[in-house]
XYZ file of C-alpha atoms in Angstrom:
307
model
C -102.817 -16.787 -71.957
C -100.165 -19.156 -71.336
C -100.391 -22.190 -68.852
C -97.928 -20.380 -66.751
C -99.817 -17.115 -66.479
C -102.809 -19.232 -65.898
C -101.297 -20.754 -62.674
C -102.335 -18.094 -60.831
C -105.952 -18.187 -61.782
C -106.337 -21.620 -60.798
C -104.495 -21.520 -57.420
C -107.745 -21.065 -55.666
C -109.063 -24.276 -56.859
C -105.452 -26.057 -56.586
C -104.511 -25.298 -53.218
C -103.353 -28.721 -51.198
C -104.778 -27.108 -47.864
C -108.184 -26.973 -49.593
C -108.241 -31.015 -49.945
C -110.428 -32.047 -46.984
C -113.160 -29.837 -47.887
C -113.104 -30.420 -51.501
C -113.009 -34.247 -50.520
C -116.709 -34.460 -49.852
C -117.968 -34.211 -52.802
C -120.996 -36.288 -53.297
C -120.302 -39.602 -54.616
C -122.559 -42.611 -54.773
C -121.877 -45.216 -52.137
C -118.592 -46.821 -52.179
C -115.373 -47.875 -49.846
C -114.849 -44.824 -47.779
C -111.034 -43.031 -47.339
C -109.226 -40.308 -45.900
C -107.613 -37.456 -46.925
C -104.052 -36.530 -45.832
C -101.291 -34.345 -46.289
C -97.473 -35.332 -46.131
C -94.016 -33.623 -47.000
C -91.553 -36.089 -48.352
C -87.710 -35.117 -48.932
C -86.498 -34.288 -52.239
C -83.293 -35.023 -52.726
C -81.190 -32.271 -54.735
C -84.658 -29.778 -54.312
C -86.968 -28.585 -51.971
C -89.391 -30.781 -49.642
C -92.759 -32.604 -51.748
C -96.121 -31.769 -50.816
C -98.045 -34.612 -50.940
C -101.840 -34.940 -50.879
C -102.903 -38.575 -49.871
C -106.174 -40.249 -50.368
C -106.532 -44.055 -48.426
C -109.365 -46.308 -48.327
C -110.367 -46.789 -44.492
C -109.621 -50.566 -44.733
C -108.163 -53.320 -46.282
C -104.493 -54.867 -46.911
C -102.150 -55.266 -49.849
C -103.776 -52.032 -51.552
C -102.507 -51.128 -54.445
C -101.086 -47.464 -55.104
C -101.044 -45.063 -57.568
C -99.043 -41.962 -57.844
C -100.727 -38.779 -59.773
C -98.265 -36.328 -61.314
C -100.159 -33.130 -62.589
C -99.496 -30.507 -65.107
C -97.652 -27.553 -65.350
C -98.797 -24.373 -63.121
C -101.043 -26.940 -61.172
C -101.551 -29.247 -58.199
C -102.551 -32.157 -56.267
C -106.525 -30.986 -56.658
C -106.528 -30.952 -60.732
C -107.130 -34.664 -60.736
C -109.442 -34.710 -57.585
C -112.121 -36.355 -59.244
C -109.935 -39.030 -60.824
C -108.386 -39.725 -57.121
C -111.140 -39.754 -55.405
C -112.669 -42.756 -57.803
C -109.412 -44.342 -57.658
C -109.869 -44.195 -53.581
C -113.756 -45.355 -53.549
C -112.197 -48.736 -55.676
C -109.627 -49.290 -53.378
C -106.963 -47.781 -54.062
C -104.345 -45.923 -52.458
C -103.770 -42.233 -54.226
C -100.683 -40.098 -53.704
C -100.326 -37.085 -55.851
C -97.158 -34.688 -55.023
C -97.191 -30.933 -55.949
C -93.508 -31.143 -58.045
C -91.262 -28.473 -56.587
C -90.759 -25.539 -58.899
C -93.516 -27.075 -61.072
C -96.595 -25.691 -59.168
C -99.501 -23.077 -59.361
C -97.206 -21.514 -56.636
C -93.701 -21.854 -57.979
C -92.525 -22.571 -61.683
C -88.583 -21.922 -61.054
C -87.744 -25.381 -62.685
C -90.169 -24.951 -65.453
C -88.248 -25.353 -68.933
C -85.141 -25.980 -67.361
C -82.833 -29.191 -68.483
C -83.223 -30.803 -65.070
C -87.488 -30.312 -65.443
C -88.687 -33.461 -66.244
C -85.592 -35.521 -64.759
C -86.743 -33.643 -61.604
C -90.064 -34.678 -61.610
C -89.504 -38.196 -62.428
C -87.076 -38.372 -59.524
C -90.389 -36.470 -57.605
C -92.973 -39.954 -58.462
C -89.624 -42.117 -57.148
C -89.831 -40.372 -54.347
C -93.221 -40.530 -53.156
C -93.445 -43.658 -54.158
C -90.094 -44.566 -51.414
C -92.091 -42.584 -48.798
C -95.335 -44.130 -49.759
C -93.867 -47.609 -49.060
C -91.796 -47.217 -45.985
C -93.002 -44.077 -44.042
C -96.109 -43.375 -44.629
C -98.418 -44.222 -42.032
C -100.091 -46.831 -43.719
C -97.417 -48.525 -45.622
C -98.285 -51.776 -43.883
C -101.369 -51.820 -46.051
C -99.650 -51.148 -49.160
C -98.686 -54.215 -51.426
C -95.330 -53.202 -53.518
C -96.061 -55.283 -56.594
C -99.676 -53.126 -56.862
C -98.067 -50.016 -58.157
C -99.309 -47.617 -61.189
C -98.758 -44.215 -62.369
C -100.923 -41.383 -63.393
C -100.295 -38.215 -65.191
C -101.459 -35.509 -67.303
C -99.510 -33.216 -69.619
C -96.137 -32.703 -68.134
C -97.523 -35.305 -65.234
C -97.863 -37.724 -68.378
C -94.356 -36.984 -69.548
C -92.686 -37.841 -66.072
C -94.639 -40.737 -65.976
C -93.379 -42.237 -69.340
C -89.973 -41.038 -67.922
C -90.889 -43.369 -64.931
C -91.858 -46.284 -66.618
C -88.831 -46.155 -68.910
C -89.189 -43.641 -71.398
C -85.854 -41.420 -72.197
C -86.115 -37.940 -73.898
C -84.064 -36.965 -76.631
C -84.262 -32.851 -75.512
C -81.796 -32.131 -78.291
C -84.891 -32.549 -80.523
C -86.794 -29.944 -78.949
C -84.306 -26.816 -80.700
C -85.246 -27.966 -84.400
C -88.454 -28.978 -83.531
C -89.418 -26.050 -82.541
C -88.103 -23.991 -85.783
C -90.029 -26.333 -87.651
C -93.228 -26.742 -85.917
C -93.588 -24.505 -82.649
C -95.922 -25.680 -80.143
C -96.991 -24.568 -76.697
C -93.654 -26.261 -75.272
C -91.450 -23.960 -77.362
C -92.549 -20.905 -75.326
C -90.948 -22.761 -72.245
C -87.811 -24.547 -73.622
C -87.263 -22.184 -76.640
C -83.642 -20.703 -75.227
C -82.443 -23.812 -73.318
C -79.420 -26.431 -74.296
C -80.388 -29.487 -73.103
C -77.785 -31.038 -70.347
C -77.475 -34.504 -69.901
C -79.496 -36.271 -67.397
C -79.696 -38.781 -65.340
C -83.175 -40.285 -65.923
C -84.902 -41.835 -63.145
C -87.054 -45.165 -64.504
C -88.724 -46.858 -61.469
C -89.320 -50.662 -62.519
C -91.937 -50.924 -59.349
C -94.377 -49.164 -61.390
C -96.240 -51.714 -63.588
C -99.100 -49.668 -65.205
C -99.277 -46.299 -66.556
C -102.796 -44.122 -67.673
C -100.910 -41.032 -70.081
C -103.503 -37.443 -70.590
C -102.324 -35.918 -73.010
C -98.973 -36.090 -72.654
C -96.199 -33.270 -74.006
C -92.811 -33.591 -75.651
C -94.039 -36.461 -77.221
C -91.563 -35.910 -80.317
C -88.626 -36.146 -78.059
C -89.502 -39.423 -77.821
C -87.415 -41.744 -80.596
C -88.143 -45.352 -81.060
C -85.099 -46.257 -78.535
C -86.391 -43.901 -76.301
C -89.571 -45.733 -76.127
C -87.847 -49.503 -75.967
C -87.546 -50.630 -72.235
C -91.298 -49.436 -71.964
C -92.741 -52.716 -71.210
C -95.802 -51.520 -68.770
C -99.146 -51.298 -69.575
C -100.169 -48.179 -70.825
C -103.679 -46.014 -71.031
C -103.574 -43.493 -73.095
C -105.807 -40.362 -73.676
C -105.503 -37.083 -76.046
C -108.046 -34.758 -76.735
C -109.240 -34.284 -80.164
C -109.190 -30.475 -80.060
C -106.059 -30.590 -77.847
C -104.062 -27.327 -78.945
C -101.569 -26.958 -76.259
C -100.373 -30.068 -76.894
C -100.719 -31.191 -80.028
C -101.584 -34.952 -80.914
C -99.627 -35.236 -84.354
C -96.820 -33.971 -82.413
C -96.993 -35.701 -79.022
C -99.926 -38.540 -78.861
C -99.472 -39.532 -82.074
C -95.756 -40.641 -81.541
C -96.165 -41.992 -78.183
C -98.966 -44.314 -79.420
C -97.033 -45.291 -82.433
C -93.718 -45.892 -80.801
C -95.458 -48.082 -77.992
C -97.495 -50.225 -80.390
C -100.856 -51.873 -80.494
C -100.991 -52.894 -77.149
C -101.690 -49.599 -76.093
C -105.042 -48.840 -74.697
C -106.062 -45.720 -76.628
C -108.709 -43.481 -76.289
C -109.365 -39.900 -78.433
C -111.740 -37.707 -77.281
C -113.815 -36.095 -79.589
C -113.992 -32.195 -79.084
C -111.488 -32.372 -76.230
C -109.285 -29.528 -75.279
C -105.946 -29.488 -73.023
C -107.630 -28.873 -69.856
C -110.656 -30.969 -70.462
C -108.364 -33.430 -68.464
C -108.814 -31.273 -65.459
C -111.482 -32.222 -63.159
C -115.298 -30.505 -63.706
C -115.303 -27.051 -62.426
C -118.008 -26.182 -59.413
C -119.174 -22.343 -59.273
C -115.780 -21.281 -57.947
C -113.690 -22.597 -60.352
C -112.019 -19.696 -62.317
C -113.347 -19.234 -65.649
C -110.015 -19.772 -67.594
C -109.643 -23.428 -66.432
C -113.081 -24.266 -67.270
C -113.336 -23.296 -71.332
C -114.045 -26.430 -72.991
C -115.381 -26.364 -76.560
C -118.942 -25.312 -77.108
C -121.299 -28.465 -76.626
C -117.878 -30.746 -74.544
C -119.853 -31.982 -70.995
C -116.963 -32.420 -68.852
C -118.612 -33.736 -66.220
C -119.957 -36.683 -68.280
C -116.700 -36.724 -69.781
C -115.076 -37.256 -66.497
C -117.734 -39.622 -65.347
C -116.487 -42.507 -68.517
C -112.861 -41.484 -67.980
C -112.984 -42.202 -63.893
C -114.618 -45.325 -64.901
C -112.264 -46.503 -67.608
C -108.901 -45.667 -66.113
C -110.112 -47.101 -62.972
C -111.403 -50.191 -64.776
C -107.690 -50.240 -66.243
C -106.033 -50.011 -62.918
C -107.934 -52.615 -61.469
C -107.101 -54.725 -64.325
C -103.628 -54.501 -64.433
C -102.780 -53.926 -61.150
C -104.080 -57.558 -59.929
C -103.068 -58.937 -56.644
């Protein structure tokens, strides 16, 4: 089943409306937040969904924006924003037009990942001049999150150009998850959005990592996390990981995960969760999993986002 066809599956656990009630989760005690919902213009596409999670206090918070997967949402990273919340921080995760559980019209086309680097730009706009609480927000405290094609945007943001006429002889060569979605395209050229406010980056297991040459890589001068799974089939480390981490250099804060698959990244399923989202390898806890990867790319964003 492809990540596409699995968007459906997951759309019970993924819906934005669900937020509030999947925001009490039990946690142990720590700064309390909110949960909100916002629509942000998108230039050139439809309206952003934005789910919003804000400490109840404090000044000159920092912010990070989440970008999530293909086929998913706002709520595939709940976990992860609600630890970034409890530490202070500001969380705003948009659900990428035509790149949702609900909608994958964009998916595979040219304008796909300029589009949803544009979306974090966005947000990120909003987040500092309209939101309700933008007095509270400091601008120099910004970071980015992402996973899979959320990971991909996010290198986009901090700098990171894409050489998509790679992905055509690639593909012959070595075909990969990706090559079901781009297989019949010719790249256009784009106009790729890099946001210089943004001045850390965590990276799960991000995709079209061999579109990314040395000079694509050069004006990334950010901190960077960086996580792959070690079982990761969807998108494959030799092919994606590997080069990132490589091209970025040893100042990259790298972490495999042993017996990791693609959607280990995704937050712990509860009894609900559909089955199909929830298939890690026999003997992979998840949940402790998440538990040392809240903690570390937390620990990361409070380190590099200082005030």
């Amino acid at each position: 089943m492809t990540m596409l066809k699995t968007a459906a599956a997951v759309a019970c656990c993924l819906m934005v409306p669900a937020l509030p009630a999947l925001a009490q989760t039990p946690t142990a005690p720590a700064a309390s937040f909110t949960v909100q919902q916002a629509v942000v213009d998108g230039p050139g596409h439809a309206p952003i969904t934005v789910a919003i999670w804000a400490p109840t206090s404090g000044t000159k918070l920092p912010l990070v924006v989440m970008s999530h997967g293909t086929g998913g949402g706002p709520a595939g990273h709940i976990d992860t924003a609600q630890a970034l919340a409890r530490a202070g921080f500001v969380v705003a995760a948009p659900m990428h037009p035509g790149d949702n559980f609900q909608d994958d019209s964009s998916v595979g086309k040219p304008e796909w990942m300029a589009n949803r680097a544009r979306d974090l730009s966005n947000v990120i706009d909003y987040m500092l001049a309209r939101w309700e609480g933008h007095a509270r927000l400091s601008p120099k405290r910004i970071g980015v999150f992402g996973m899979s094609a959320g990971a991909t945007a996010a290198l986009v943001a901090i700098g990171g150009t894409p050489d998509l006429g790679r992905i055509a002889p690639h593909c012959s060569a070595q075909p990969e998850f990706v090559c079901k979605i781009m297989k019949a395209q010719e790249p256009a050229t784009q106009q790729w959005v890099h946001d210089p406010r943004i001045a850390a980056a965590v990276l799960a297991a991000p995709g079209l990592g061999f579109t990314f040459v040395p000079s694509g890589l050069a004006k990334v001068h950010v901190p960077v996390q960086l996580w792959v799974g070690g079982e990761d089939q969807t998108v494959p480390y030799a092919t994606n990981g590997a080069l990132v981490k490589n091209q970025l250099g040893r100042s990259v804060d790298f972490h495999r995960v042993d017996g990791a698959v693609h959607l280990s990244f995704l937050a712990p399923c509860g009894p609900e969760s559909p089955p199909v989202i929830c298939q890690d390898k026999p003997g992979f806890d998840r949940t402790a999993f998440h538990q040392e990867f809240n903690r570390s790319v937390t620990a990361f964003f409070v380190r590099t986002l200082t005030p």
